[in-house]
PDB file of C-alpha atoms and ligand atoms in Angstrom:
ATOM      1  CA  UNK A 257     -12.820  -4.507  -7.366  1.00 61.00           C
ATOM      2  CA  UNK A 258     -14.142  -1.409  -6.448  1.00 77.00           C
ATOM      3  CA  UNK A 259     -12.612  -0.299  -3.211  1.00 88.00           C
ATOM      4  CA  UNK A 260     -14.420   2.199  -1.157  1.00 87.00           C
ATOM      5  CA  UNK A 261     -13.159   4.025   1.947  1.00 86.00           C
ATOM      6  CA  UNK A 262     -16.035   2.884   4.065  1.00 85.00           C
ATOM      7  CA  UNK A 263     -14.551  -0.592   4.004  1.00 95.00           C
ATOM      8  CA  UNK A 264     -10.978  -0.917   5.225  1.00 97.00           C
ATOM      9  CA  UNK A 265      -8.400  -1.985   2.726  1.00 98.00           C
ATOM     10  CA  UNK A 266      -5.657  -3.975   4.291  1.00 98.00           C
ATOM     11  CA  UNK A 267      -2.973  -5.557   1.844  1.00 98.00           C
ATOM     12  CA  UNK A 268       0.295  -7.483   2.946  1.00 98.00           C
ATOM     13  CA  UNK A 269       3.428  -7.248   1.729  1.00 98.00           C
ATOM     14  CA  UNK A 270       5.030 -10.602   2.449  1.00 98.00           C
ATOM     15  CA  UNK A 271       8.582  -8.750   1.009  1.00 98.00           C
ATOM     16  CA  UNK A 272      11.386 -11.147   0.332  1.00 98.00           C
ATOM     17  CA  UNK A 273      10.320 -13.983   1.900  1.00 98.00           C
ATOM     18  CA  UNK A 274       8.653 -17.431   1.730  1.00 98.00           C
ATOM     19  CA  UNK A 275       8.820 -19.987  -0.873  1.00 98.00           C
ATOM     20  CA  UNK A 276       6.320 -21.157  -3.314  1.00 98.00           C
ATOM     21  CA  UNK A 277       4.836 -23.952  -0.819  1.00 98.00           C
ATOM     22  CA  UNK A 278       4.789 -21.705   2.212  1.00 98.00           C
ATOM     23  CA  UNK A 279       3.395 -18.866   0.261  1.00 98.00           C
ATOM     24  CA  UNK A 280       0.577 -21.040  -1.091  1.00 98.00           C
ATOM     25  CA  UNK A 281      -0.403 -21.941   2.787  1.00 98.00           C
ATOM     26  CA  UNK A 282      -0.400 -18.618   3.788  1.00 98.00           C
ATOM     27  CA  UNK A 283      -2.864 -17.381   0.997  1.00 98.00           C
ATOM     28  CA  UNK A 284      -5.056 -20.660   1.541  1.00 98.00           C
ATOM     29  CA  UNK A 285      -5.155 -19.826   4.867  1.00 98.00           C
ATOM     30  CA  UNK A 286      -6.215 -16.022   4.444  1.00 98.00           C
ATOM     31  CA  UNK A 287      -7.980 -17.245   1.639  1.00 97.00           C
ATOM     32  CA  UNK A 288     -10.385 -19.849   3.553  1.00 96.00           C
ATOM     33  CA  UNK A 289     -11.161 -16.908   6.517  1.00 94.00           C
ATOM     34  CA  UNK A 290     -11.738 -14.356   3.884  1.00 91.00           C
ATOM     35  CA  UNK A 291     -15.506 -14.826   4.348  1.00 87.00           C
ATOM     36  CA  UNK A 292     -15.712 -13.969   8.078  1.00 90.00           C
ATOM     37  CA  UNK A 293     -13.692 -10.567   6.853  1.00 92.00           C
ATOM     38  CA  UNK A 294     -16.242  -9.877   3.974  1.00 91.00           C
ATOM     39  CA  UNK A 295     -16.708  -6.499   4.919  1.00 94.00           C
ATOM     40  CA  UNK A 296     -13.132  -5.206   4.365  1.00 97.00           C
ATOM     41  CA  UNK A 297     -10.845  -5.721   0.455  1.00 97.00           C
ATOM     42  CA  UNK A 298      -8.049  -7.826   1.240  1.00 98.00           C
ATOM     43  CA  UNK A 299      -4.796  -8.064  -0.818  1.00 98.00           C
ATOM     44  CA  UNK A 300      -1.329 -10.323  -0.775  1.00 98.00           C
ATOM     45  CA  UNK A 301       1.990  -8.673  -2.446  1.00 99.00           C
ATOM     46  CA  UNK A 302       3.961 -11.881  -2.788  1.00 98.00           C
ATOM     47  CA  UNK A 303       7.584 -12.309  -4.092  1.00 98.00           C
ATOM     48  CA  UNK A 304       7.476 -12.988  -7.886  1.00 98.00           C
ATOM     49  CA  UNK A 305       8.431 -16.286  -7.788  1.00 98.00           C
ATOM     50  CA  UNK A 306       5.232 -17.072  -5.317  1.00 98.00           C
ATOM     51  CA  UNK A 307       2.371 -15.162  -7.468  1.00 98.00           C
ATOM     52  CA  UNK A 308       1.693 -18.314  -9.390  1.00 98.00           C
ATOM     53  CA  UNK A 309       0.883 -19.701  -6.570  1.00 98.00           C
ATOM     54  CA  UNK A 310      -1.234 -17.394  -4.194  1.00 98.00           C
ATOM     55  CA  UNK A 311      -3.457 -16.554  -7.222  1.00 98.00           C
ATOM     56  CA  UNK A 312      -4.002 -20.063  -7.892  1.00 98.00           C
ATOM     57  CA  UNK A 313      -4.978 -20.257  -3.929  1.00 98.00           C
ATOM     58  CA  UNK A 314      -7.194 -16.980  -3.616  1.00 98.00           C
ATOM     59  CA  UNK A 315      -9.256 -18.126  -7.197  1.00 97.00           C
ATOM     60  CA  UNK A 316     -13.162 -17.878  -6.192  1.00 95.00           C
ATOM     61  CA  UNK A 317     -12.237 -16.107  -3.091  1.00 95.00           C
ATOM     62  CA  UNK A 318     -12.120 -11.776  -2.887  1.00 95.00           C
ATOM     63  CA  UNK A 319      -8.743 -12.145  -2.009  1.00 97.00           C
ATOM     64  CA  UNK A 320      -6.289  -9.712  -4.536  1.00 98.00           C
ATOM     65  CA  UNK A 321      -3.360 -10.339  -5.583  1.00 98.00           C
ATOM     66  CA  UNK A 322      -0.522  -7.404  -6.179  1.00 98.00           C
ATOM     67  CA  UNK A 323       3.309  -7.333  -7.305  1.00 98.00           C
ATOM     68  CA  UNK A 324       5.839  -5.672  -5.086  1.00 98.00           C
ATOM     69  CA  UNK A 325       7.713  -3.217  -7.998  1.00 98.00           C
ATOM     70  CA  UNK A 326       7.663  -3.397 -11.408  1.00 98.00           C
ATOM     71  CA  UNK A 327       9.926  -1.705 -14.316  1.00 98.00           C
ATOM     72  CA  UNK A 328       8.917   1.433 -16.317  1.00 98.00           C
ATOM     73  CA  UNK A 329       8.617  -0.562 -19.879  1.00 98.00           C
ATOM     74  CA  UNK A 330       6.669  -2.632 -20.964  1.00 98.00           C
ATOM     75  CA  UNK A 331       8.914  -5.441 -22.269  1.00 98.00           C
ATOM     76  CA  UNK A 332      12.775  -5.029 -23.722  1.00 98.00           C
ATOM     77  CA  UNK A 333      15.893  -5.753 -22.750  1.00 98.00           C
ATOM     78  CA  UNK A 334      16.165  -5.221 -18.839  1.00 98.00           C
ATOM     79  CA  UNK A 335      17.273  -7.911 -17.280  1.00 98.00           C
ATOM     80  CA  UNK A 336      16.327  -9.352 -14.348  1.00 97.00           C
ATOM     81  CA  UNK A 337      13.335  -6.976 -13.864  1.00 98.00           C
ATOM     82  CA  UNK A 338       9.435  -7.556 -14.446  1.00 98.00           C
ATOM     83  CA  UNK A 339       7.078  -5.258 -16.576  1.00 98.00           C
ATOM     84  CA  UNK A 340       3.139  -4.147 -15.544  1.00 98.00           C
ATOM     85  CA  UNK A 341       1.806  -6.539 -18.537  1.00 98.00           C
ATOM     86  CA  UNK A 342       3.255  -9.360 -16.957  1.00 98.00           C
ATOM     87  CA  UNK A 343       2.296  -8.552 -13.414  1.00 98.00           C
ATOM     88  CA  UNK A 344      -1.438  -8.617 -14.681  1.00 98.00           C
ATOM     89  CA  UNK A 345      -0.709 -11.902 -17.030  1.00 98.00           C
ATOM     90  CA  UNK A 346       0.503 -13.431 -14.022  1.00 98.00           C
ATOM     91  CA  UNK A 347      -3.243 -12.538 -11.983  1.00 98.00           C
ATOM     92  CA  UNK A 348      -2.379  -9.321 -10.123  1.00 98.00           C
ATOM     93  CA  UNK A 349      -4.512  -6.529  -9.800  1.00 98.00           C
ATOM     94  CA  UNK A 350      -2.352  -4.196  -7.886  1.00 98.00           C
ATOM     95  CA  UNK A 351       1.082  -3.304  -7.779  1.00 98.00           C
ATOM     96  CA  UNK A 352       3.513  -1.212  -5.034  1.00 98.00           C
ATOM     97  CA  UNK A 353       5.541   1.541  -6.235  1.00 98.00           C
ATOM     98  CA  UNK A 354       7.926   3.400  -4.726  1.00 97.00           C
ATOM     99  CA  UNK A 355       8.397   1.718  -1.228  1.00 97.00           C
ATOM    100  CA  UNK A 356      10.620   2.968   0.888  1.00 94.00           C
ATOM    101  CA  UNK A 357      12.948   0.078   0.756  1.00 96.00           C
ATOM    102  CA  UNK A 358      12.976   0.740  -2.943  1.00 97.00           C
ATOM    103  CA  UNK A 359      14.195   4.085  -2.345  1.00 95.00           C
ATOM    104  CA  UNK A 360      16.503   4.029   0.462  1.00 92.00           C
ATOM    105  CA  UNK A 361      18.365   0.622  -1.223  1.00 95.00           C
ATOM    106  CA  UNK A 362      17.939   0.623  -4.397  1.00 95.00           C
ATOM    107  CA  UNK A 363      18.263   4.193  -4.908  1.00 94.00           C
ATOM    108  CA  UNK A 364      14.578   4.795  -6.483  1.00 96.00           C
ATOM    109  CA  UNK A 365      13.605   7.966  -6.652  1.00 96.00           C
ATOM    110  CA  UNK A 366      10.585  10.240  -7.086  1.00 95.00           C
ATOM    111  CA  UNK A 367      11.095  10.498 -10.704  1.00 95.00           C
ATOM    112  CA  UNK A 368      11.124   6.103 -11.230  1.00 96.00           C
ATOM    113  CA  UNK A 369       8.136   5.817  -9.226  1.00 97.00           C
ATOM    114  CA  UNK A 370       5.966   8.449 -11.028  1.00 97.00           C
ATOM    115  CA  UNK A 371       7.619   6.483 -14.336  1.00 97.00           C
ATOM    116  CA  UNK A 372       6.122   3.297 -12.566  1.00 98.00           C
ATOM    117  CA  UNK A 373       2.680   4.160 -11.604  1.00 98.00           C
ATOM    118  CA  UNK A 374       2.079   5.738 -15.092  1.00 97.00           C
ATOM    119  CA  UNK A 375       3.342   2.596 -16.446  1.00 98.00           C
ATOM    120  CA  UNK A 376       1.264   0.226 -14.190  1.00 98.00           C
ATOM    121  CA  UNK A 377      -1.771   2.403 -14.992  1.00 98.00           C
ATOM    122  CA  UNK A 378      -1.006   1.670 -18.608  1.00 97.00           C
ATOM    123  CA  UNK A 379      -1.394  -1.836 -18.174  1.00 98.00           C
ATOM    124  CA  UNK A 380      -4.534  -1.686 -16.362  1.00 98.00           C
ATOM    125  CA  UNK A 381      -2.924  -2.669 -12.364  1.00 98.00           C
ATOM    126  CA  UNK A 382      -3.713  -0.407  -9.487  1.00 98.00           C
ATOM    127  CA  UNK A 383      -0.670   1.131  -8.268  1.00 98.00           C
ATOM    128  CA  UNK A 384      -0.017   1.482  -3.856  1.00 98.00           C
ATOM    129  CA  UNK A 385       2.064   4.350  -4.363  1.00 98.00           C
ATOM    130  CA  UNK A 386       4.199   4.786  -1.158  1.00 98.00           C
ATOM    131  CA  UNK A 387       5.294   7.902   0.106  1.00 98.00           C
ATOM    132  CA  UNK A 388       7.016   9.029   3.564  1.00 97.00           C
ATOM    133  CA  UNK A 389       9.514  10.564   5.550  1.00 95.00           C
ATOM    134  CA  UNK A 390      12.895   9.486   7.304  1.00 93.00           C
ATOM    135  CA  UNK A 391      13.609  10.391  11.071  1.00 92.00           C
ATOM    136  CA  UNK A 392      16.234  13.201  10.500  1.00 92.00           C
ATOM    137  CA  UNK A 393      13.343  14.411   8.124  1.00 94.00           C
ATOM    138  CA  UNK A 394      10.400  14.298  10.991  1.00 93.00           C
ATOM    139  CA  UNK A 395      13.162  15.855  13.436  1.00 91.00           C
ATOM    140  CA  UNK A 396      13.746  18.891  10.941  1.00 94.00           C
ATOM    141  CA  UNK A 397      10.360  18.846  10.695  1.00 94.00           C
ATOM    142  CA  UNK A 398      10.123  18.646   6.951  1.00 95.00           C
ATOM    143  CA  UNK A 399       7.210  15.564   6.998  1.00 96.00           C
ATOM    144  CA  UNK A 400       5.013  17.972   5.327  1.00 95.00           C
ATOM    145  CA  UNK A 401       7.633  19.295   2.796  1.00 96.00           C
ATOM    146  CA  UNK A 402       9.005  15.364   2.080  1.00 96.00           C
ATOM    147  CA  UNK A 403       5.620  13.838   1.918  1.00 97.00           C
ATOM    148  CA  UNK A 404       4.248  16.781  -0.593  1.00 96.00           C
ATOM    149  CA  UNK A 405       7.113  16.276  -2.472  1.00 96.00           C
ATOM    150  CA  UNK A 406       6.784  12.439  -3.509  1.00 97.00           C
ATOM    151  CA  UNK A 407       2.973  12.878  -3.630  1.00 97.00           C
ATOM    152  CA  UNK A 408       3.545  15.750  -6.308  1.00 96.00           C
ATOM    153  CA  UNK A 409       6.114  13.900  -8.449  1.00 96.00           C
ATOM    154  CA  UNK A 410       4.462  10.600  -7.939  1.00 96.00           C
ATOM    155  CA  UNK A 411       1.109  11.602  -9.262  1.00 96.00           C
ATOM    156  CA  UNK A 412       2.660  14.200 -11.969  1.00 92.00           C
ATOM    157  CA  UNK A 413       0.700  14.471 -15.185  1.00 91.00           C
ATOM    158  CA  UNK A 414      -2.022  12.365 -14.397  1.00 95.00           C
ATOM    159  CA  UNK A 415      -5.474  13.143 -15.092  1.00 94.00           C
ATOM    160  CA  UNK A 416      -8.386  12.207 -12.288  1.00 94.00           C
ATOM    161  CA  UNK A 417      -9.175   9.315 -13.257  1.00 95.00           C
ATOM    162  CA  UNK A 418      -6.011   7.782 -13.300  1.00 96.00           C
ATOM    163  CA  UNK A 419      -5.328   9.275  -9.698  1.00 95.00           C
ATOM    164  CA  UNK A 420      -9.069   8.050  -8.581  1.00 95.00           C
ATOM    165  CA  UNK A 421      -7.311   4.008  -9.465  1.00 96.00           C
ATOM    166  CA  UNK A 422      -4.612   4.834  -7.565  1.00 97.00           C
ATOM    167  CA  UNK A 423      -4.012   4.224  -3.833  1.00 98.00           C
ATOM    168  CA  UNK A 424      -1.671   6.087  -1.769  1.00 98.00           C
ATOM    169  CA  UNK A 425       0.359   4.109   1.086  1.00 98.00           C
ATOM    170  CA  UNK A 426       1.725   7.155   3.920  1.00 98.00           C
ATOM    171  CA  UNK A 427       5.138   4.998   5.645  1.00 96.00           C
ATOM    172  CA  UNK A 428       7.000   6.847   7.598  1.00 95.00           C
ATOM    173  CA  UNK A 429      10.517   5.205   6.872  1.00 92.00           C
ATOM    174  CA  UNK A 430      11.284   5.100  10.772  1.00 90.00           C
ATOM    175  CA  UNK A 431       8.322   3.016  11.420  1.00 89.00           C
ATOM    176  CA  UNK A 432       8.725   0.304   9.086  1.00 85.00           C
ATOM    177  CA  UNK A 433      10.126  -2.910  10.688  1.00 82.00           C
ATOM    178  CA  UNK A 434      11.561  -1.292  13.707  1.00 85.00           C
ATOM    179  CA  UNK A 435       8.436  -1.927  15.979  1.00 81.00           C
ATOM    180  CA  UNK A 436       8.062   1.848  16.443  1.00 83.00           C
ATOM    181  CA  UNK A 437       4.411   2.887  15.247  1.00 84.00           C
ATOM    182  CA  UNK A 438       3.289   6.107  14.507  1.00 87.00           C
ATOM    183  CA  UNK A 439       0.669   7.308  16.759  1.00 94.00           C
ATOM    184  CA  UNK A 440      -2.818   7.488  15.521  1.00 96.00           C
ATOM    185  CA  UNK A 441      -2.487  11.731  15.714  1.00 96.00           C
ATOM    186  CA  UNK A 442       1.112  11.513  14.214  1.00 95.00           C
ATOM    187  CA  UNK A 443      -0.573   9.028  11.175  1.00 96.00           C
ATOM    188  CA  UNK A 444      -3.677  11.032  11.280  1.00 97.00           C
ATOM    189  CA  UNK A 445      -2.053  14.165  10.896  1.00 97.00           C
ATOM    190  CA  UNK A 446      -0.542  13.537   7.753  1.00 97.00           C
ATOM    191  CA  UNK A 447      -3.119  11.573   6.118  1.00 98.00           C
ATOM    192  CA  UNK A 448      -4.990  14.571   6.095  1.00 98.00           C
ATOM    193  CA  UNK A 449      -2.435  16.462   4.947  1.00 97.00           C
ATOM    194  CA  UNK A 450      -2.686  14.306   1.922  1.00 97.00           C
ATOM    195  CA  UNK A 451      -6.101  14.278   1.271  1.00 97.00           C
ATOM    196  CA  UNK A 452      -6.099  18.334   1.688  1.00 97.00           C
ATOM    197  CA  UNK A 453      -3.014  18.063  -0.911  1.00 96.00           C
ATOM    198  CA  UNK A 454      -5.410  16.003  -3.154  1.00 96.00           C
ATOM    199  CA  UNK A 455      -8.372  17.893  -3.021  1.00 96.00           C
ATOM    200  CA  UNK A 456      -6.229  21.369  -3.776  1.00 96.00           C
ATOM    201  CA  UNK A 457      -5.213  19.671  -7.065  1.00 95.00           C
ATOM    202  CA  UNK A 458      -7.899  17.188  -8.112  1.00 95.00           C
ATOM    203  CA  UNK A 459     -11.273  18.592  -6.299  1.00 95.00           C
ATOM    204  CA  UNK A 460     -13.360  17.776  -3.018  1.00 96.00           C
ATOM    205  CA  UNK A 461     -15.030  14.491  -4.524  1.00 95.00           C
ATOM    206  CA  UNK A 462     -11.093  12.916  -5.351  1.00 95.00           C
ATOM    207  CA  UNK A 463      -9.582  13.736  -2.662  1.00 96.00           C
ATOM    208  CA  UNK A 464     -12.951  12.471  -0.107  1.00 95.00           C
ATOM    209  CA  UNK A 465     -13.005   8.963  -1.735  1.00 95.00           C
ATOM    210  CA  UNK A 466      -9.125   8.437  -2.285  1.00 96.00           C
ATOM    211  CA  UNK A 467      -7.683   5.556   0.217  1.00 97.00           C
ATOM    212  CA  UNK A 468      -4.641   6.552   2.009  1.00 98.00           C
ATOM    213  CA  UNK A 469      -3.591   3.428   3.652  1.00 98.00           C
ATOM    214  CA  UNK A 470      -0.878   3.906   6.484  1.00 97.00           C
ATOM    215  CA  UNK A 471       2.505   1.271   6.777  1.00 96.00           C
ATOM    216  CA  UNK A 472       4.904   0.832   9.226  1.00 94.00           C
ATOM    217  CA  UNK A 473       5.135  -1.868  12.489  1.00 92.00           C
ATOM    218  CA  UNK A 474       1.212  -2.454  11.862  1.00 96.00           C
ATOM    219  CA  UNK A 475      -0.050  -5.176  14.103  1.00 96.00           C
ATOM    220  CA  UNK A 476      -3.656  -6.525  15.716  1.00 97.00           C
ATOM    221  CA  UNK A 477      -2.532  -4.478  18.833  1.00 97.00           C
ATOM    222  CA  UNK A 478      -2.374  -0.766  16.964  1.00 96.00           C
ATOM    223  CA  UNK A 479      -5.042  -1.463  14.283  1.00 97.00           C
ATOM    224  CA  UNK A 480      -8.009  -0.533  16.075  1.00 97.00           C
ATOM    225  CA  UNK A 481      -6.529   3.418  17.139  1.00 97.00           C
ATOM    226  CA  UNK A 482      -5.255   3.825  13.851  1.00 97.00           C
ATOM    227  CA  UNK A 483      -8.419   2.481  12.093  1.00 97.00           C
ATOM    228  CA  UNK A 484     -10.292   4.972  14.389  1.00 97.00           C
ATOM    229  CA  UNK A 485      -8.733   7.900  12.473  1.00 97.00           C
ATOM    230  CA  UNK A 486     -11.096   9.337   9.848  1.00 96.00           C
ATOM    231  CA  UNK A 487      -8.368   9.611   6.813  1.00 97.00           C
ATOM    232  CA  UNK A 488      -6.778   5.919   7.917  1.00 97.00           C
ATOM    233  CA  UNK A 489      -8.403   4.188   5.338  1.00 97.00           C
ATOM    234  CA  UNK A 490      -6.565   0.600   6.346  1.00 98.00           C
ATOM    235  CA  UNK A 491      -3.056  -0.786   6.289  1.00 98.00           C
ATOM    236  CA  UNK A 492       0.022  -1.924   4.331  1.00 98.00           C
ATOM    237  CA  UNK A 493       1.306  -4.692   6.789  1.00 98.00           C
ATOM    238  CA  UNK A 494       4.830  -5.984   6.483  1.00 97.00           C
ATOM    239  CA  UNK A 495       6.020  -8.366   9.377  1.00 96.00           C
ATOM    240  CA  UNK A 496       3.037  -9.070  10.772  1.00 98.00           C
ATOM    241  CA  UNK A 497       1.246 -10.199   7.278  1.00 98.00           C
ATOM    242  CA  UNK A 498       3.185 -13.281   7.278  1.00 98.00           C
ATOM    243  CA  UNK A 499       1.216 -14.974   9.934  1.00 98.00           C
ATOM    244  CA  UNK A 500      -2.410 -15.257   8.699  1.00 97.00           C
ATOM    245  CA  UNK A 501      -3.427 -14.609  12.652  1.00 97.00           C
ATOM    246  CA  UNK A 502      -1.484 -11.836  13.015  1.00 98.00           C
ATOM    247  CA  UNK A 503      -2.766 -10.551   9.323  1.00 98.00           C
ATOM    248  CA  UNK A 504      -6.750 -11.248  10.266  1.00 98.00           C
ATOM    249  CA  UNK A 505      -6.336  -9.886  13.778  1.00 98.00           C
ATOM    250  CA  UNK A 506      -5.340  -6.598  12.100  1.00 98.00           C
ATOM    251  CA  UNK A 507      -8.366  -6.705   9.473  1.00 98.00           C
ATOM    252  CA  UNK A 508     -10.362  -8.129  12.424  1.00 97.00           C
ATOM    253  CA  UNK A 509      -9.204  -4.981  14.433  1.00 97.00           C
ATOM    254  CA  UNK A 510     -10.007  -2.638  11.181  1.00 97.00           C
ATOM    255  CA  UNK A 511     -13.155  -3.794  10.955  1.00 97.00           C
ATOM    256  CA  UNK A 512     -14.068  -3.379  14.371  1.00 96.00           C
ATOM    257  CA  UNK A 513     -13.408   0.308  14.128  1.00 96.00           C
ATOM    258  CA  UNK A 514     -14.910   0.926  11.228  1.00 96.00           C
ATOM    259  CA  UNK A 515     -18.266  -0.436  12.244  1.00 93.00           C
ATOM    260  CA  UNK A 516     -17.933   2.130  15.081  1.00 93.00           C
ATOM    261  CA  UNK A 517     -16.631   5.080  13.071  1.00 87.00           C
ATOM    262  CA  UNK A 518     -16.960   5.005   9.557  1.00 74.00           C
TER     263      UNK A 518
HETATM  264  P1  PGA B 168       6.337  -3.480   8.621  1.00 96.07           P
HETATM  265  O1  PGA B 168       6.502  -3.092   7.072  1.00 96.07           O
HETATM  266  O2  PGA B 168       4.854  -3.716   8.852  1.00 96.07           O
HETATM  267  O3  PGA B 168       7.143  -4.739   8.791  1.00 96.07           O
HETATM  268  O4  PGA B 168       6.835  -2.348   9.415  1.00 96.07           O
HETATM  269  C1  PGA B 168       5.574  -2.256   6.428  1.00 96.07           C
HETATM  270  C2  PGA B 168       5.943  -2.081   4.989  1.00 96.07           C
HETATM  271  O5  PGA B 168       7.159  -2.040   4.693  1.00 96.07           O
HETATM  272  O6  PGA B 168       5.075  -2.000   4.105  1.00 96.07           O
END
């Protein structure tokens, strides 16, 4: 799929819930409303144990499929975690790295995630690499610093074209699931940021097509402000992407924005 920033890109990450026959209902019904949402690239980060199923339900549709985290190797003895070749034997196209719930309990770090996009490159997947502050960061006012920091080590040693696959999630770890949105400025503010940090290392025609999706407490009532925002390239939706109305209100919301903006 080739995703452009002139149609929004708005992927859920259903997290640790639902089981195999609730996950398949929720991708049927994204899956049978995908149509009306043609102009925007939708895609559904199940558990593992549900990607069997949502691919099997988004087949014929342009519904994507994506894995929430994957491991560094490609196969060997690590038990209990899942490699980049099976994520794409199992149907997905994209895969998260480095969310912040990764980090802050499971003690990722920069250095694992920048091990985990190269590997999911490898393989052929799209990584969402995540990146974004915590409140006592924003309050010291190191957003900048924290944000340039995981961007940097996240994308280390790749060439262009590997960073030009790539899409970039900005999360601000206070935002996510507590209902507390950034603001469209706040948001826009640093998605800039990033592009400006891409186009320093990778050139103005990069940086100007990469999608910088933005995360945290997105819902049909915020999407349209934050769509409006010329770097907010669409969403990484949590909570509110396991209720398909809640999901295609957002897209809905996107779309409406973009027609006016973008
Ligand atoms: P939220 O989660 O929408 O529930 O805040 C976003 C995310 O963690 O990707």
């Amino acid at each position: 799929m080739a995703l452009s920033r002139r149609r929004p890109v708005v992927a859920g990450n259903w997290k640790m819930n639902l089981l195999r026959a609730e996950a398949r209902s929720l991708a049927a019904a994204v899956a049978a409303r995908a149509a009306e949402m043609a102009g925007a690239d939708l895609i559904l980060i199940p558990p593992f144990t549900a990607l069997g199923e949502v691919v099997a339900a988004v087949a014929g549709t342009p519904v994507k499929v994506g894995g929430q985290d994957l491991h560094w190797e490609d196969a060997g003895a690590y038990t209990g975690e899942i490699s980049a070749p099976m994520l794409r034997d199992a149907g997905c196209e994209f895969v998260l790295v480095g969310h912040s719930e990764r980090r802050t309990l499971f003690h990722e770090t920069d250095e694992s995630a920048a091990r985990k996009v190269r590997a999911a490159l490898r393989a052929g997947l799209r990584p969402i690499l995540c990146v974004g502050e915590t409140l006592e960061e924003r309050e010291a006012g190191r957003t900048m610093e924290r944000v340039g920091a995981q961007l940097e080590a996240g994308l280390s040693g790749l060439a262009r074209g590997d960073v030009e696959r790539l899409l970039l999630a900005y999360e601000p770890v206070w935002a996510i699931g507590t209902g507390r949105t950034a603001s469209p400025a706040q948001a826009e503010e640093v998605h800039a940021a990033i592009r400006e940090a891409l186009k320093g290392w990778y050139g103005n025609e990069t940086a100007s097509c990469a999608i910088i999706l933005y995360g945290g407490s997105v819902k049909p009532a915020n999407s349209y402000a934050l769509s409006k925002e010329s770097d907010i390239d669409g969403f990484l939706v949590g909570g509110a992407s396991l209720a398909a109305d809640d999901f295609l209100g957002i897209v809905r919301e996107a779309l409406r924005a973009f027609e006016e903006v973008k």
